[in-house]
């Protein structure tokens, strides 16, 4: 406010200063976890932020952050590998510094791989043991083993270890396999191991002369 002598006081022209609110990153929520490799994350949503989304970022297994060219408050993708994936949004309010949101972590399980069963002995005689069969080359945990005779229906074996043996209950062609599941992925069967069980041979009867 300016006054010259006895003249009336006058106001200068204004100078406007805009004060932006401090950037607040907010939180990313939503999506699904865990998921199987090859599945989508589902829609993740940023909320509680102050400012505009500059970009999104992601990393796997706590590695380096990489840029996602997305300025929306939602994001989804199909992760390229198994592991622990972190997602976050970068938010900036006007002239204030950009800040990151809290992370959203999506666990991606590797696809189930059944592997193969080897070992044991074939053929064997009725009443003999199969010997130890061993599962190898699998990805995931063993849910159970299964068996069948002469290509019939599969029956459940309550065994979750990588080895199995038994004495088959009859002659025939016995198939054995393991059922393997990796996290949230679908279970899958290993390749079969076939054990052939032969009928025992009886000796001739002795007769009195």
Backbone as a ProteinNet text record, in pm:
[ID]
protein_1_A
[PRIMARY]
XXXXXXXXXXXXXXXXXXXXXXXXXXXXXXXXXXXXXXXXXXXXXXXXXXXXXXXXXXXXXXXXXXXXXXXXXXXXXXXXXXXXXXXXXXXXXXXXXXXXXXXXXXXXXXXXXXXXXXXXXXXXXXXXXXXXXXXXXXXXXXXXXXXXXXXXXXXXXXXXXXXXXXXXXXXXXXXXXXXXXXXXXXXXXXXXXXXXXXXXXXXXXXXXX
[TERTIARY]
87.4	0	91	74.1	166.2	90.1	154	93.1	199.9	167.9	257.4	203.7	270.9	231.9	87.6	14.9	-125.3	-220	-160.5	-245.6	-301.9	-407.6	-470.8	-377.4	-383.5	-303.1	-360.1	-269.5	-310.9	-240.1	-304.7	-244.3	-167	-56.9	17.5	-62.6	-16.1	-72.8	-29.8	-108.4	-83	27.7	90	177.9	119.7	82.3	19.6	123.6	130.8	218.8	131.3	149.1	73.5	152.6	90	153	89.7	167.2	116.2	120.1	22.2	28.7	146.2	200.7	311.1	267.4	355.1	325.9	308.5	204.4	180.4	164.9	247.5	249.7	126.5	67.5	-47.8	-8.3	-102.9	-85.2	-141.7	-72.4	-122.7	-183.4	-305.5	-374.9	-440.8	-501.2	-569.9	-477.3	-526.7	-453.5	-466	-403.3	-410.6	-270.5	-256.4	-130.9	-158.8	-93.8	2.2	-69.4	7.3	-43.9	56.9	10.8	98.5	161.7	284	352	264.8	246.3	158.9	23.6	-7.2	-134	-113.2	-222.9	-217.7	-223.4	-169.8	-171.1	-310.6	-401.3	-526.3	-501.7	-607.3	-596.3	-549.9	-434.9	-384.4	-425.6	-462.5	-516.7	-443.4	-404	-342.9	-451.9	-439	-533.7	-459.1	-522.5	-462.9	-349.9	-334.3	-225.4	-267.2	-167.6	-186	-90.2	-143.4	-63.5	-100	-32.3	-58.7	42	-1.7	86.8	183.2	310.9	414.5	445	451.1	480.7	457.5	461.4	467.6	606	642.9	769.9	750.1	840.8	834.8	976.3	985.5	1111.1	1078.9	1174.3	1155.5	1267.9	1227.6	1321.5	1413.9	1354.5	1424.4	1539.7	1531.2	1633.5	1612.5	1662.7	1651.7	1510.6	1465.2	1335.6	1343.1	1241.1	1231.1	1101.5	1103.8	991.6	879	757.5	637.2	572.3	553.8	496.1	344.7	302.5	159.5	134.6	42.5	11.2	-130.4	-193.2	-326.7	-312.2	-421.3	-419	-436.3	-450.5	-461.8	-357	-320.8	-223.4	-238.5	-214.1	-210	-116.7	-61.2	25.6	38.5	103.6	140.6	291.2	335.3	478.4	555.5	678.7	759.4	834.7	837.6	910.2	852.4	887.3	845.9	930.2	881.2	953.1	859.5	919.4	843.7	848.8	736.3	728.5	670.1	743	694.3	650.2	537.1	485	459.5	487.1	460.8	432.4	366.3	340.8	428.7	473.8	549.1	455.5	439.9	338.7	406.5	359.6	413.3	300.5	306.5	209.1	273.6	233.2	281.8	432.2	485.5	629.9	701.3	625.6	686.7	761.7	851.5	926.5	837.6	873	798	830.3	732.3	750.3	687.4	730.5	679.6	568.2	473.4	369.2	427.5	350.1	385	376.3	460.1	464.8	345.8	312.9	221.8	304	310.4	392.2	304.3	337.1	267.4	366.6	334.1	419.1	377.6	475.4	449.4	517.8	437.2	489.9	532.5	643.4	681.8	579.3	565.2	472.3	509.1	409	432.8	496.2	599.1	662.5	663.7	607.3	590.4	719.2	814.4	936.6	913.6	998.1	984.5	1023.2	966.7	994.6	1086.7	1193.4	1288.6	1322.3	1401	1440.7	1341.6	1360.7	1282.1	1332.8	1270.4	1312.3	1195	1218.9	1116.3	1182.5	1128.8	1009.6	1045	940.4	957.8	855.7	881	790.1	681.8	564.9	454.9	500.1	470.7	512.9	642	708.4	832.9	804.5	902.6	891.9	940.3	882.5	920.6	1064.1	1116.3	1239.1	1205.3	1302.7	1277.4	1269.4	1153.9	1134.2	1154.6	1216.4	1253.2	1204.5	1141.3	1098.6	1211.6	1237	1337.5	1291.9	1354.8	1323.7	1194.1	1136.7	1007.9	1027.9	922.4	914.9	786.3	799.1	683	691.5	587.8	581.1	498.1	531.4	457.5	327.7	216.7	85.1	51	84.1	56	123.9	124.3	158.9	30.9	35.5	-77.2	-27.9	-116.5	-81.3	-203	-175.4	-281.2	-222.5	-312.2	-267.1	-339.3	-262.2	-315.9	-399.5	-347.5	-408	-548.9	-577.6	-707.4	-713.8	-801.3	-818.7	-702.6	-664.9	-559.3	-612.3	-533	-564.4	-462.6	-506.2	-421.3	-329	-203.9	-105.2	-74.8	-95.6	-72.3	76.8	150	294.9	334.9	404.7	446	597.8	669.9	815.1	854.1	982	1028.6	1056.3	1039.4	1064.5	943	930.1	820.6	855.8	810.6	821.8	705.5	671.8	566.6	577.1	497.4	480.8	345	340.9	212.9	122.5	-5.2	-103.1	-143.3	-101.8	-138.7	-38.2	-49.2	33.2	-22.4	57.4	12	115.3	75.6	161.7	120.6	205.6	175.5	244	164	217.9	217.6	325.8	338.5	374.4	317	348.8	330.5	392.4	375.5	294.8	215.6	139.5	208.2	244.5	327.9	253.1	265.2	200.9	295.9	311.2	393.7	303	300.4	223.8	80	42.3	-95.1	-120.8	-17.8	-33.7	-108.9	-162.5	-233.3	-136.6	-185.7	-106.2	-87.8	23.2	50.8	114.4	104.3	156.2	295.2	376.6	506.6	488.8	596.7	596.3	585.4	522.2	499.7	627.1	631.1	728.7	648.4	676.9	601	682.3	619	677.8	591	651	578.9	594.2	479.8	478.5	434.3	526.9	498.1	443.5	365.9	314.2	427	433.9	533.5	506.8	611.2	599.6	599.7	497.4	490.5	568.7	635.1	709.2	616.4	663.5	579.3	545.1	426.7	385.9	453.4	489.1	550.1	439.7	447.9	348	419.6	351.3	409.3	403.1	507.8	509.2	444.4
-117.4	0	122.3	207.7	319.4	453.2	553.3	686.6	793.5	883.9	995	1122.9	1167.1	1290.3	1288.8	1393.9	1407.3	1333.2	1269.5	1194.8	1068.7	1018.6	896.3	775.8	686.4	563.4	470.4	402	306.6	172.4	63.3	-71.1	-101.7	-170.9	-220.1	-333.8	-375.8	-499.2	-617.2	-726	-841.9	-932.5	-1005.5	-1117.6	-1240.8	-1343	-1464.2	-1575.4	-1634.9	-1749.7	-1872.3	-1972.3	-2097.2	-2193.8	-2245.6	-2340.7	-2477.6	-2569.5	-2704.7	-2789	-2877.4	-2968.4	-3064.8	-3108.3	-3204.3	-3333.1	-3387.8	-3515.3	-3626.7	-3706.7	-3825.5	-3945.5	-4046.5	-4161.9	-4249.3	-4262	-4349.6	-4496.4	-4582.4	-4727.5	-4798.5	-4901.9	-4987.9	-5113.3	-5144.1	-5263	-5335.9	-5449.9	-5527.1	-5623.7	-5680.4	-5787.9	-5915.9	-6021.5	-6152.5	-6202.9	-6267.5	-6330.8	-6447.4	-6563.2	-6591.5	-6626.2	-6619.2	-6660.6	-6755	-6827.3	-6918.5	-6845	-6880.1	-6820.6	-6837.2	-6727	-6727	-6665.2	-6641.2	-6577.5	-6427.6	-6351.9	-6208.3	-6171.8	-6053.7	-6007.7	-5971.2	-5943.6	-5879.5	-5729.6	-5652.5	-5506.1	-5455.8	-5387.5	-5318.7	-5172.4	-5113.9	-4978.7	-4892.5	-4772.4	-4674.2	-4592.3	-4572.9	-4489.2	-4415.5	-4311.6	-4235.4	-4144.4	-4122.2	-4037.5	-3891.7	-3804.1	-3661.4	-3624.9	-3586.9	-3558.4	-3650.8	-3632	-3710.1	-3824.6	-3930.8	-4045.9	-4011.9	-4015.1	-3988.3	-4114	-4226.3	-4356.4	-4463.5	-4590.1	-4702.9	-4766	-4845.1	-4917.1	-5058.3	-5147.8	-5286.3	-5340.9	-5445.7	-5517.6	-5660.7	-5750.1	-5889.9	-5931.1	-5997.9	-6048.1	-5939.1	-5822.2	-5708.6	-5656.5	-5674	-5622.5	-5475.1	-5431.5	-5290.7	-5259.1	-5137.7	-5093.2	-5060	-5099.3	-5063.5	-4986.4	-4900	-4809.9	-4878.9	-4849.6	-4889.6	-4761.1	-4750.4	-4628.8	-4629.8	-4595.8	-4594.2	-4480.1	-4390.6	-4276.7	-4284.4	-4399.4	-4420.8	-4466.7	-4470.4	-4516.5	-4667.6	-4735.5	-4881.5	-4942.2	-5068.2	-5137.4	-5288	-5361.5	-5507.4	-5556.3	-5675.4	-5735.9	-5884	-5955.4	-6095.2	-6098.8	-6126.7	-6125.6	-6222.5	-6185.9	-6261.7	-6379.1	-6387.9	-6497.8	-6521.3	-6632.8	-6659.2	-6575.2	-6557.4	-6479.1	-6386.5	-6299.4	-6203.1	-6067	-6026.7	-5903.4	-5790.7	-5677.4	-5556.6	-5454.4	-5389.7	-5284.1	-5159.1	-5041.6	-4915.5	-4806.6	-4699.6	-4582.9	-4467.4	-4383.8	-4263.3	-4144.1	-4064.8	-3958.9	-3823.8	-3720.4	-3585.7	-3483.6	-3398	-3290.5	-3160	-3110.1	-2981.5	-2970.4	-2868.5	-2843.9	-2921.4	-2997.8	-3075	-3195.3	-3247	-3364.3	-3486.3	-3573	-3698.1	-3796.8	-3876.2	-3979.3	-4109.6	-4218.3	-4350.7	-4393.7	-4467.7	-4527.6	-4645.9	-4697.8	-4825.5	-4935.3	-5037.5	-5145.9	-5239.8	-5302.1	-5417.2	-5534.9	-5641.8	-5758.1	-5871.3	-5922.6	-6035.9	-6151.6	-6263.9	-6383.5	-6466.2	-6499.2	-6575.7	-6711.7	-6816.3	-6952.1	-7008.8	-7085.8	-7151.4	-7257.7	-7283.6	-7385.8	-7523.3	-7601.5	-7737.5	-7824.3	-7898.9	-7995.5	-8130.7	-8231.6	-8361.7	-8439.3	-8422.4	-8501.6	-8644.4	-8734.7	-8875.2	-8965.5	-9085.9	-9186.3	-9292.6	-9321.5	-9423.5	-9515	-9618	-9711.2	-9824.7	-9899.5	-10020.5	-10128.5	-10243.6	-10358.1	-10411.5	-10442.6	-10503.1	-10597.7	-10715.4	-10769.5	-10827.8	-10849.4	-10915.7	-11028.5	-11116.5	-11229.2	-11189.4	-11244.2	-11219.8	-11244	-11149	-11158.7	-11084.5	-11035.6	-10960.6	-10810.8	-10738.8	-10593.7	-10524.7	-10409.2	-10334	-10280.4	-10266.7	-10191.3	-10043.2	-9961.5	-9818.2	-9744.4	-9681.4	-9593.2	-9449.1	-9366.2	-9230.3	-9129.2	-9022.7	-8912.6	-8811.1	-8763.2	-8658.5	-8567.4	-8449	-8354.3	-8279.4	-8283.9	-8218.3	-8073.6	-7991.6	-7856.9	-7848.3	-7833.8	-7829.7	-7936.5	-7944.4	-8040.8	-8162	-8276.6	-8399.9	-8400.6	-8408.1	-8412	-8554.5	-8651.3	-8792.5	-8874.6	-9004.1	-9097	-9167.3	-9227	-9304.8	-9432	-9531.6	-9657.7	-9715.1	-9800.5	-9871.9	-10001.7	-10096.3	-10223.7	-10248.2	-10289.3	-10321.6	-10206.6	-10084.1	-9963.7	-9935.3	-9981.4	-9953.8	-9815.3	-9799	-9669.8	-9643.4	-9517	-9479.6	-9481	-9536.2	-9535.5	-9450.5	-9389.4	-9298.1	-9372.9	-9327	-9373.1	-9254.3	-9269	-9159	-9148.7	-9090.3	-9073.8	-8941.5	-8857.2	-8725.8	-8711.4	-8822.7	-8818.6	-8847.5	-8833.5	-8854.4	-9001.1	-9089.7	-9232.7	-9315	-9431.4	-9522	-9664.1	-9758.1	-9900.3	-9974.4	-10089.3	-10172.4	-10312.1	-10402.4	-10535.4	-10539.5	-10540.1	-10537.6	-10653	-10626	-10722.3	-10829.1	-10814.3	-10912.9	-10907.9	-11005.6	-11002.7	-10898.4	-10862.6	-10767.4	-10659	-10561.4	-10447.6	-10329.1	-10297.1	-10192.5	-10061.4	-9954.3	-9820.4	-9740.1	-9666.1	-9578.3	-9437.7	-9337.9	-9198.6	-9111.1	-8993.5	-8893.6	-8776	-8715.6	-8595.4	-8477.5	-8377.3	-8265.9	-8133.8	-8044.5	-7913.1	-7804.3	-7700.7	-7584.9	-7471.2	-7446.1	-7333.2	-7329.9	-7218.7	-7199.2	-7258.9	-7316.1	-7373.2	-7506.4	-7547.6	-7674.6	-7790.9	-7895.8	-8016.3	-8089.8	-8160.7	-8237.3	-8370.4	-8468.5	-8601.8	-8619.6	-8697.5	-8734.9	-8838.7	-8865.8	-8980.6	-9108.6	-9209.8	-9335.7	-9418.9	-9501	-9609.9	-9739	-9829.3	-9954.1	-10070	-10142.7	-10263.1	-10382.2	-10479.4	-10600.4	-10706	-10756.9	-10859.2	-10991.6	-11090.6	-11221.4	-11318.2	-11415	-11521.3	-11615	-11655	-11752.2	-11889.2	-11968.1	-12103.9	-12205.5	-12290.5	-12397.1	-12518.8	-12585.1	-12705.9	-12824.5	-12933.4	-13052.7	-13120.1	-13180.2	-13249.9	-13385.1	-13423.6	-13557.1	-13657.4	-13770.6	-13879.7	-14007.2	-14087	-14215.5	-14312.8	-14392	-14492.7	-14619.8
0	0	0	-99.9	-123.1	-112.5	-48.8	-38.6	-63.7	-149	-181.1	-116.7	-12.2	55.3	98.7	52.9	94.7	3	-102.2	-196.9	-132.2	-191.6	-139.9	-156.5	-61.8	-68.7	-175.2	-239.9	-343.1	-322.1	-369.1	-359.6	-486.4	-471.8	-588.5	-653.8	-771.2	-828.4	-741.2	-746.1	-659.9	-714.5	-626.9	-663	-596.2	-677.5	-623.6	-609.8	-493.1	-465.1	-444.4	-527.2	-512.2	-424.3	-321.1	-228.7	-250.3	-305.7	-332.2	-206	-188.9	-74.2	-91	19.6	16.4	-52.4	-133.7	-202	-99.2	-118.6	-33.6	-126.5	-105.2	-195.8	-189.4	-72.5	-56.8	-52	-83.3	-71	-193.1	-237.9	-346.6	-285.2	-322.7	-272.9	-389.1	-359.9	-462.7	-532.7	-640.4	-705.9	-625.1	-673.3	-607.5	-575.7	-461.4	-424.4	-331.5	-347.3	-454.5	-585.1	-694.6	-824.5	-889.7	-991.4	-1064.5	-1182.6	-1214.3	-1329.3	-1453.9	-1526.8	-1643.6	-1616.1	-1486.9	-1450.5	-1432.6	-1440.9	-1420.4	-1273.3	-1241.2	-1102.5	-1054.4	-1146.6	-1110.2	-1097.6	-1078.9	-1076.9	-941.4	-941.6	-822	-830.8	-715.6	-712.9	-611.5	-655.8	-565.9	-498.7	-366.1	-292.7	-181.4	-129.9	-20.1	-62.5	-190.8	-241.6	-249.1	-242.2	-269.9	-381.7	-495.5	-613	-726.8	-837.6	-957.8	-969.6	-1036.2	-1059.5	-1173.5	-1143.4	-1243.6	-1323.8	-1254.5	-1315	-1209.1	-1250.9	-1159.7	-1172	-1072.5	-1073.5	-1021.2	-1062.3	-1015.7	-997.6	-915.4	-897.2	-856.4	-877.3	-838.7	-744.2	-636.5	-535.3	-482.4	-455.5	-394.6	-480.2	-612.4	-703.2	-733.9	-846.9	-886	-936.3	-906.8	-955.5	-1104.9	-1178.7	-1320.7	-1343.7	-1444.9	-1471.8	-1548.2	-1506.7	-1578.4	-1630	-1758.8	-1818.4	-1801.5	-1679.8	-1647.9	-1550.4	-1584.2	-1498.1	-1441	-1455.6	-1398.3	-1253	-1181.1	-1041.4	-1031.1	-1145	-1145	-1237.2	-1207.3	-1291.7	-1273.5	-1382.9	-1377.4	-1486.4	-1467.6	-1568.1	-1541	-1633.9	-1613.9	-1590.5	-1467.6	-1438.1	-1527.3	-1558.8	-1655.1	-1594.5	-1461.5	-1396.4	-1258.1	-1199.2	-1062.1	-966.6	-845.3	-745.5	-670.5	-589.4	-509.7	-579.7	-637.3	-716.1	-632.1	-626.4	-559.1	-663.6	-635.4	-723	-639.2	-697.3	-628.7	-731.9	-686.8	-770.2	-721.9	-814.8	-782.8	-801.8	-695.6	-691.4	-668.8	-738.3	-720.6	-715.8	-613.9	-598.9	-642.4	-760	-808.7	-810.9	-739.9	-736.9	-627.4	-548.6	-438.7	-495	-416.9	-460.2	-474	-570.1	-590.8	-479.1	-440.9	-337.7	-386.4	-325.8	-361.9	-267.6	-322.2	-239.4	-162.3	-69.5	-7.5	-113.2	-99.2	-198.3	-186.9	-298.5	-302.1	-351.8	-273.8	-308.7	-359.2	-476.8	-537.5	-548.4	-486.3	-494.4	-615.4	-698.9	-820.9	-808.1	-802.7	-787.4	-922.7	-926.1	-1051.2	-1088.7	-1216.1	-1264.8	-1209.6	-1174.4	-1125.2	-1233.7	-1195.9	-1285.8	-1214.5	-1281.2	-1216.3	-1199.3	-1290.2	-1283.8	-1329.1	-1282.9	-1322	-1206.1	-1207.1	-1104.6	-1163.7	-1094.1	-1138.7	-1021.5	-1049.3	-944.1	-928.4	-824.7	-807.7	-902.2	-898.6	-979.8	-1060.2	-1184.3	-1268.9	-1369.2	-1395.8	-1330.2	-1193.4	-1111.6	-983.2	-973.4	-880.1	-857.1	-758.3	-773.5	-680.8	-537	-449.2	-309.9	-281	-385.1	-367.2	-357.6	-304	-290.6	-418.3	-445.7	-565.2	-558.4	-438.6	-420.5	-416.6	-383.7	-364.3	-497.7	-520	-634.9	-588.1	-672.8	-633.3	-736.6	-686.8	-772.5	-784.6	-906.5	-928.8	-1041.9	-1051.9	-1158.3	-1140.1	-1020.6	-996	-951.8	-971.4	-915.4	-835.9	-705.4	-617.9	-510.7	-430.5	-320.9	-361.6	-303.9	-332.5	-252.4	-323.8	-260.6	-218.4	-305.3	-279.7	-389.5	-372.8	-480.8	-524.1	-644.3	-694.2	-761.1	-767.5	-833.2	-903.6	-1002.4	-1071	-1125.1	-1151.5	-1206	-1338	-1438.8	-1571.3	-1629.5	-1615.8	-1673	-1621.4	-1499.6	-1439.2	-1377.3	-1280.3	-1213.5	-1117.1	-1105.6	-1013	-869.6	-779.8	-637.6	-562.8	-452.9	-376.6	-282	-277.6	-179.5	-88.9	41.2	135.4	166.7	72.8	88.4	26.2	102.6	53.2	48.5	52	40.1	-105.1	-135.1	-272.6	-302.6	-205.3	-228.6	-187.4	-250.2	-215.5	-256.4	-174.9	-208.9	-143.4	-201.4	-144.2	-202.5	-147.4	-203.3	-271.7	-406	-477.7	-434.6	-436.9	-385.5	-485.6	-612.8	-713.7	-827.6	-915.8	-1036.3	-1134.2	-1231.5	-1333.4	-1357	-1435.2	-1468.5	-1381.1	-1284.5	-1187	-1227	-1236.9	-1262.1	-1132.8	-1111.3	-994.3	-1042.3	-975.8	-1009.3	-886.1	-889	-782.6	-836.5	-749.1	-782.3	-713.4	-793	-745.8	-766.3	-666.1	-677.2	-627.7	-708.6	-672.5	-628.2	-498.4	-443.9	-490.3	-555.2	-600.9	-738.7	-801	-935.3	-929.2	-1042.3	-1049.5	-1029.8	-964.4	-944.8	-1077.4	-1090.2	-1211	-1173.1	-1261.6	-1233.7	-1292.9	-1224.3	-1278.6	-1389	-1460.2	-1551.3	-1468	-1525.2	-1453.3	-1442.1	-1338.6	-1328.5	-1326.1	-1421.6	-1433.6	-1377.4	-1286.7	-1227.1	-1268	-1335.6	-1377.6	-1269.1	-1224.2	-1119.6	-1181.7	-1183.1	-1244	-1140.6	-1191.5	-1106.9	-1069.3	-942.8	-898.5	-959.1	-977.6	-1034.6	-922.6	-921.8	-819.7	-868.1	-775.6	-809.5	-828.8	-890.4	-910.8	-777.7	-771.7	-650.5	-643.4	-523.2	-502.9	-482	-548.3	-532.1	-493	-415.9	-373.9	-488.8	-501.3	-607.5	-557.6
[MASK]
+++++++++++++++++++++++++++++++++++++++++++++++++++++++++++++++++++++++++++++++++++++++++++++++++++++++++++++++++++++++++++++++++++++++++++++++++++++++++++++++++++++++++++++++++++++++++++++++++++++++++++++++++

